[in-house]
């Protein structure tokens, strides 16, 4: 058995590792938002061992609603990107969407008009989505897609620690 | 058509629509869910008898898909029709809807309750439930606020529910003039049909308040 002291040290290391991971992923969100530039960026991820999707890391948020939002697999922009494994664009919310506006809670909560999201792959399976959003109508160009793709790759390389750290 | 006939017609439309929705919800819950459950149990049984590892992995995957579908069907059924309305009562049904609402939209609802819950008929309970749903969804869609309040006041012969937010508010007359008032109009129609009423007031920058009242005396059931 491990001594109490060793356990405490391990716990401390684990929590500081989790903090470090949070810092890294938030930094990716911040940088993506600044480089684009866009109004909002966020990472949606499936909870470990579950189908439900949450928004653990965002930047440019106008309130704290994202913390409470849980998206069902296949619902909303994140759910659809994860279940289909392909990226998705919304040009002018709520005008050009499939289904009802209430199926897109992050768009409602953050007042996003134009959004683009691409899948985040872990072990060959889509596990999350990286999203950029604009609060005014925006036409996406190749440069936008390229920047999201680059950040997505960096985020993907950190997903192992997300799923094992939890 | 006379106004009275029009009201009869819309009452009939609301009722038959509700009946149809309930039928689909029960069909999903009792028919389809039960069959899927049998498939799931069968797959688990087959899986335990298979030696071929690839086939076993494949059966496991199928089994997971079926279980996920069972969950989806249950959620869809509850979304369509709150079956707890009659078993647990209006307060519980609304409170569990509010939990789902918060985890969907991230908007917190502070619930307050006073007085003792009275028994109300299914059709009246459903009218109140649907009206609250409409008011809450409007908050998520338009109010631009992270919090709102819902209070139940149970009196001897009357239920009063107030849903208010300190959100952006809106110009009620302008919304009526621009024909943008359909959800709220339907809510009012539903409540008057149930023998109650529904009032809305809003002012820009201050927020919106929806009041739902329903007489609950036995004679009115
Ligand atoms: N809680 C609220 N806060 C701000 N605006 C609201 C609220 N509820 C309703 N509204 C406004 O009233 C209009 C009409 O609402 P409603 O009749 O429910 O129609 P719908 O929800 O289909 O748009 C909405 O378009 C919105 O502008
Ligand atoms: Mg509405």
XYZ file of C-alpha atoms and ligand atoms in Angstrom:
415
model
C 0.000 0.000 0.000
C 1.107 3.538 -0.676
C 1.748 5.771 2.269
C -0.615 8.656 2.908
C 2.137 11.120 2.059
C 2.842 9.511 -1.322
C -0.887 9.543 -2.103
C -1.108 13.235 -1.318
C 1.880 13.966 -3.540
C 0.290 11.983 -6.361
C -3.003 13.768 -5.946
C -1.230 17.076 -6.025
C 0.659 16.118 -9.162
C -2.524 14.993 -10.829
C -4.419 18.151 -10.024
C -1.566 20.358 -11.138
C -1.382 18.314 -14.351
C -5.093 18.871 -14.915
C -4.587 22.588 -14.352
C -1.725 22.596 -16.785
C -3.873 20.867 -19.403
C -6.677 23.379 -18.840
C -4.203 26.225 -19.296
C -2.860 24.698 -22.511
C -6.283 24.141 -24.041
C -7.562 27.572 -23.015
C -4.445 29.091 -24.550
C -5.202 27.303 -27.832
C -8.735 28.746 -27.759
C -7.442 32.262 -27.005
C -4.820 32.134 -29.739
C -7.231 30.782 -32.323
C -9.678 33.580 -31.500
C -6.944 36.267 -31.708
C -5.363 34.940 -34.904
C -8.589 34.523 -36.806
C -9.784 37.009 -35.513
C -13.247 35.905 -34.400
C -15.570 36.597 -31.445
C -15.749 33.154 -29.894
C -13.856 29.896 -29.946
C -14.510 26.712 -28.036
C -13.727 23.044 -27.626
C -16.589 20.571 -27.205
C -15.718 17.093 -25.968
C -17.547 13.901 -25.185
C -17.352 13.057 -21.506
C -15.101 10.103 -20.800
C -16.955 6.849 -21.432
C -20.181 8.712 -22.209
C -22.033 9.914 -25.293
C -22.920 13.364 -23.949
C -20.926 16.381 -25.073
C -19.815 19.339 -22.928
C -17.961 22.612 -23.584
C -15.037 22.516 -21.140
C -12.819 25.138 -22.841
C -13.980 28.375 -24.469
C -12.701 31.874 -25.199
C -14.627 35.069 -25.875
C -17.722 33.937 -23.966
C -20.250 36.605 -22.939
C -21.676 34.632 -20.004
C -21.202 31.383 -18.067
C -23.983 29.376 -19.723
C -21.511 27.154 -21.568
C -20.514 25.617 -18.226
C -23.971 24.112 -17.728
C -24.714 23.086 -21.303
C -24.704 19.360 -22.044
C -25.346 18.430 -25.651
C -26.787 15.106 -26.671
C -24.884 13.006 -29.176
C -26.033 14.029 -32.656
C -27.636 17.303 -31.491
C -26.487 20.852 -32.094
C -23.436 21.882 -34.015
C -20.993 19.970 -31.768
C -23.147 16.853 -31.612
C -23.617 16.814 -35.369
C -19.901 17.288 -36.083
C -19.024 14.433 -33.706
C -21.661 11.999 -34.949
C -20.932 12.675 -38.630
C -17.165 13.063 -38.266
C -17.182 15.947 -40.728
C -17.006 19.699 -40.330
C -20.014 21.989 -40.489
C -20.691 25.622 -41.328
C -23.611 27.804 -40.285
C -23.692 30.980 -42.341
C -26.477 32.975 -40.730
C -28.062 31.506 -37.604
C -30.986 30.887 -37.135
C -31.824 31.211 -40.841
C -30.037 28.341 -42.507
C -30.172 25.528 -39.998
C -31.454 21.962 -39.987
C -34.055 21.600 -37.213
C -35.041 24.194 -34.616
C -32.895 27.011 -33.221
C -33.272 25.441 -29.772
C -31.204 22.496 -30.988
C -28.188 24.836 -31.120
C -27.773 25.991 -27.497
C -24.220 27.336 -27.805
C -25.267 29.538 -30.740
C -28.207 30.906 -28.711
C -26.213 31.325 -25.501
C -23.335 33.160 -27.175
C -25.408 35.023 -29.784
C -23.347 33.571 -32.620
C -24.511 34.257 -36.183
C -21.820 32.516 -38.258
C -19.941 29.442 -37.109
C -17.587 26.798 -38.374
C -16.717 23.622 -36.483
C -14.425 20.721 -37.306
C -14.147 17.326 -35.610
C -11.470 16.461 -33.041
C -10.278 12.914 -33.533
C -8.887 10.674 -30.823
C -7.736 7.113 -31.617
C -9.403 7.321 -35.003
C -12.815 8.268 -33.563
C -14.393 11.754 -33.510
C -14.563 12.738 -29.832
C -15.070 16.457 -29.984
C -15.403 19.611 -32.038
C -13.422 22.810 -32.352
C -15.648 25.785 -33.106
C -15.136 29.384 -34.160
C -18.002 31.853 -34.061
C -18.788 35.378 -35.211
C -21.512 37.603 -33.789
C -21.979 39.233 -37.203
C -22.526 37.516 -40.553
C -19.171 36.243 -41.811
C -18.108 34.505 -44.997
C -15.542 31.820 -44.278
C -12.438 31.578 -46.420
C -9.638 29.077 -46.932
C -7.446 30.881 -44.410
C -10.120 30.470 -41.698
C -10.427 26.740 -42.340
C -6.650 26.336 -42.383
C -6.211 28.038 -39.009
C -8.913 25.929 -37.396
C -7.363 22.770 -38.825
C -3.957 23.684 -37.389
C -5.345 24.319 -33.922
C -7.423 21.138 -34.131
C -4.245 19.122 -34.661
C -2.630 20.659 -31.583
C -5.764 20.034 -29.498
C -5.943 16.431 -30.709
C -2.405 15.816 -29.480
C -3.544 16.891 -25.995
C -6.658 14.717 -25.901
C -4.813 11.700 -24.493
C -4.083 13.610 -21.290
C -7.662 14.897 -21.195
C -9.124 11.405 -21.258
C -6.518 9.809 -18.981
C -6.224 12.699 -16.564
C -9.939 12.524 -15.856
C -67.051 31.993 -38.775
C -68.194 33.449 -35.492
C -65.586 34.053 -32.823
C -67.088 31.369 -30.614
C -66.871 28.790 -33.387
C -63.290 29.805 -34.060
C -62.452 29.188 -30.422
C -64.143 25.807 -30.566
C -62.124 24.954 -33.650
C -58.782 25.919 -32.138
C -59.655 24.088 -28.917
C -60.364 21.017 -31.015
C -57.079 21.396 -32.925
C -55.042 21.768 -29.733
C -56.729 18.751 -28.144
C -56.401 16.419 -31.100
C -52.786 17.465 -31.569
C -52.031 16.745 -27.918
C -53.708 13.349 -28.191
C -51.679 12.499 -31.263
C -48.408 13.579 -29.585
C -49.263 11.501 -26.532
C -50.036 8.473 -28.700
C -46.655 8.753 -30.456
C -44.839 9.217 -27.135
C -46.473 6.128 -25.637
C -45.860 4.118 -28.793
C -42.172 5.051 -28.606
C -41.979 4.267 -24.927
C -44.011 1.084 -24.749
C -43.842 -0.388 -28.236
C -40.522 0.536 -29.806
C -38.495 0.710 -26.568
C -39.701 -2.713 -25.461
C -38.766 -4.295 -28.791
C -35.344 -2.676 -28.742
C -34.867 -3.945 -25.235
C -35.538 -7.510 -26.429
C -33.012 -7.029 -29.243
C -30.440 -5.776 -26.745
C -30.902 -8.766 -24.416
C -30.727 -11.145 -27.401
C -27.525 -9.567 -28.671
C -25.873 -9.901 -25.276
C -26.844 -13.570 -25.226
C -25.454 -14.140 -28.733
C -22.279 -12.266 -27.852
C -21.594 -14.585 -24.920
C -21.886 -17.618 -27.230
C -19.605 -16.342 -30.009
C -15.961 -17.455 -30.047
C -14.776 -15.646 -33.163
C -13.178 -12.433 -31.771
C -14.076 -10.210 -34.756
C -17.690 -11.300 -34.695
C -17.779 -10.875 -30.953
C -16.462 -7.313 -31.214
C -19.007 -6.610 -33.928
C -21.892 -7.935 -31.821
C -20.686 -5.814 -28.918
C -20.697 -2.737 -31.141
C -24.242 -3.518 -32.330
C -25.319 -3.992 -28.743
C -23.938 -0.558 -27.842
C -25.799 1.042 -30.742
C -29.058 -0.576 -29.626
C -28.556 0.615 -26.039
C -27.829 4.122 -27.242
C -30.980 4.022 -29.350
C -33.044 2.912 -26.348
C -31.767 5.953 -24.446
C -32.507 8.273 -27.374
C -36.027 6.901 -27.758
C -36.692 7.385 -24.044
C -35.490 11.000 -24.166
C -37.532 11.696 -27.275
C -40.630 10.227 -25.656
C -40.209 12.381 -22.527
C -39.579 15.413 -24.707
C -42.879 14.833 -26.503
C -45.024 14.054 -23.517
C -44.263 14.432 -19.789
C -45.544 11.081 -18.535
C -44.749 12.076 -14.922
C -47.454 14.752 -15.079
C -50.142 12.325 -13.931
C -47.993 9.999 -11.823
C -45.988 12.581 -9.841
C -47.971 15.755 -10.405
C -47.424 19.100 -12.096
C -44.739 20.450 -9.726
C -42.465 17.420 -10.138
C -43.003 17.240 -13.871
C -42.100 20.931 -14.216
C -39.120 20.653 -11.893
C -37.687 17.765 -13.860
C -38.284 19.679 -17.089
C -36.425 22.651 -15.577
C -33.415 20.424 -14.851
C -33.366 19.343 -18.473
C -33.847 22.962 -19.554
C -30.831 24.168 -17.563
C -28.587 21.405 -18.853
C -29.730 22.179 -22.394
C -29.508 25.974 -22.485
C -27.281 26.763 -19.520
C -29.929 29.101 -18.065
C -30.515 28.644 -14.329
C -34.098 28.793 -13.060
C -34.732 29.597 -9.412
C -37.866 27.754 -8.363
C -40.029 28.873 -5.459
C -43.189 27.288 -4.216
C -45.818 28.186 -1.663
C -49.022 26.496 -0.536
C -50.064 22.920 -0.985
C -50.205 21.278 -4.392
C -53.753 20.568 -5.603
C -54.830 17.802 -7.917
C -55.601 18.950 -11.427
C -56.836 17.089 -14.479
C -54.447 15.885 -17.153
C -55.630 18.301 -19.832
C -55.342 21.298 -17.481
C -51.978 20.169 -16.172
C -50.751 19.758 -19.721
C -51.935 23.256 -20.662
C -49.973 24.729 -17.746
C -46.926 22.568 -18.498
C -46.842 23.554 -22.177
C -47.320 27.241 -21.346
C -44.408 27.172 -18.888
C -42.303 25.362 -21.477
C -43.065 28.087 -24.037
C -42.215 30.880 -21.567
C -38.950 29.204 -20.536
C -37.851 28.500 -24.106
C -38.570 32.128 -24.989
C -36.161 33.113 -22.202
C -33.454 30.840 -23.637
C -34.049 32.161 -27.155
C -34.538 35.871 -26.598
C -34.049 37.193 -23.062
C -30.232 37.110 -23.128
C -29.924 36.343 -19.444
C -28.315 33.506 -17.491
C -30.973 33.288 -14.796
C -34.736 33.495 -14.350
C -37.378 32.736 -11.706
C -40.386 30.489 -11.611
C -42.764 30.551 -8.682
C -45.761 28.375 -7.894
C -48.456 29.755 -5.665
C -51.028 27.141 -4.700
C -54.108 28.652 -3.136
C -57.264 26.868 -2.150
C -58.962 27.236 -5.515
C -56.283 28.753 -7.636
C -52.849 28.021 -9.029
C -50.691 30.969 -10.048
C -47.349 30.546 -11.754
C -45.094 33.516 -12.420
C -42.087 33.221 -14.723
C -39.951 36.319 -14.865
C -36.559 37.283 -16.198
C -34.403 40.392 -15.925
C -33.397 40.056 -19.555
C -33.495 42.469 -22.487
C -37.298 42.607 -22.671
C -39.241 43.596 -25.784
C -41.930 45.879 -27.118
C -45.126 43.831 -26.829
C -47.238 46.007 -29.148
C -44.561 45.937 -31.834
C -44.376 42.138 -31.640
C -48.172 41.895 -32.017
C -48.159 44.340 -34.943
C -45.416 42.424 -36.719
C -47.266 39.162 -36.254
C -44.411 37.811 -34.134
C -46.577 36.724 -31.263
C -47.705 33.242 -32.258
C -46.140 31.253 -29.431
C -47.496 33.601 -26.782
C -50.921 33.760 -28.479
C -51.075 29.948 -28.510
C -50.121 29.909 -24.832
C -52.981 32.273 -24.008
C -55.386 30.236 -26.116
C -54.354 27.028 -24.360
C -54.826 28.566 -20.921
C -58.253 30.067 -21.659
C -59.357 26.738 -23.123
C -58.303 25.106 -19.841
C -60.463 27.606 -17.937
C -57.540 29.738 -16.800
C -55.616 32.641 -18.238
C -52.193 33.905 -19.149
C -50.764 37.415 -19.011
C -47.523 38.804 -20.345
C -45.786 42.066 -19.667
C -42.396 43.202 -20.827
C -40.322 46.324 -20.967
C -37.116 46.893 -22.858
C -34.057 46.697 -20.649
C -36.058 45.514 -17.646
C -37.270 42.043 -18.574
C -40.350 39.967 -19.154
C -42.972 38.490 -16.858
C -45.451 35.760 -17.696
C -48.290 34.992 -15.279
C -50.337 31.826 -15.641
C -53.480 31.339 -13.581
C -55.706 28.303 -13.308
C -58.746 27.742 -11.088
C -58.328 24.365 -9.398
C -61.647 23.736 -7.626
C -62.983 20.208 -8.023
C -65.982 21.413 -10.040
C -63.592 22.855 -12.569
C -61.704 19.614 -13.160
N -38.568 36.407 -22.359
C -38.435 37.162 -23.467
N -37.439 38.092 -23.539
C -37.286 38.865 -24.640
N -38.070 38.791 -25.735
C -39.078 37.891 -25.742
C -39.312 37.027 -24.613
N -40.391 36.255 -24.889
C -40.793 36.609 -26.126
N -40.020 37.597 -26.650
C -40.217 38.289 -27.944
O -41.550 38.068 -28.358
C -41.610 37.511 -29.644
C -42.751 36.532 -29.740
O -42.551 35.351 -28.970
P -43.395 34.044 -29.304
O -44.807 34.435 -29.527
O -43.150 33.032 -28.239
O -42.851 33.556 -30.714
P -41.556 32.687 -31.082
O -40.989 32.108 -29.825
O -42.064 31.667 -32.002
O -40.626 33.666 -31.746
C -40.245 36.905 -29.883
O -39.886 36.964 -31.244
C -39.329 37.770 -29.042
O -38.873 38.873 -29.780
Mg -41.923 31.259 -28.337
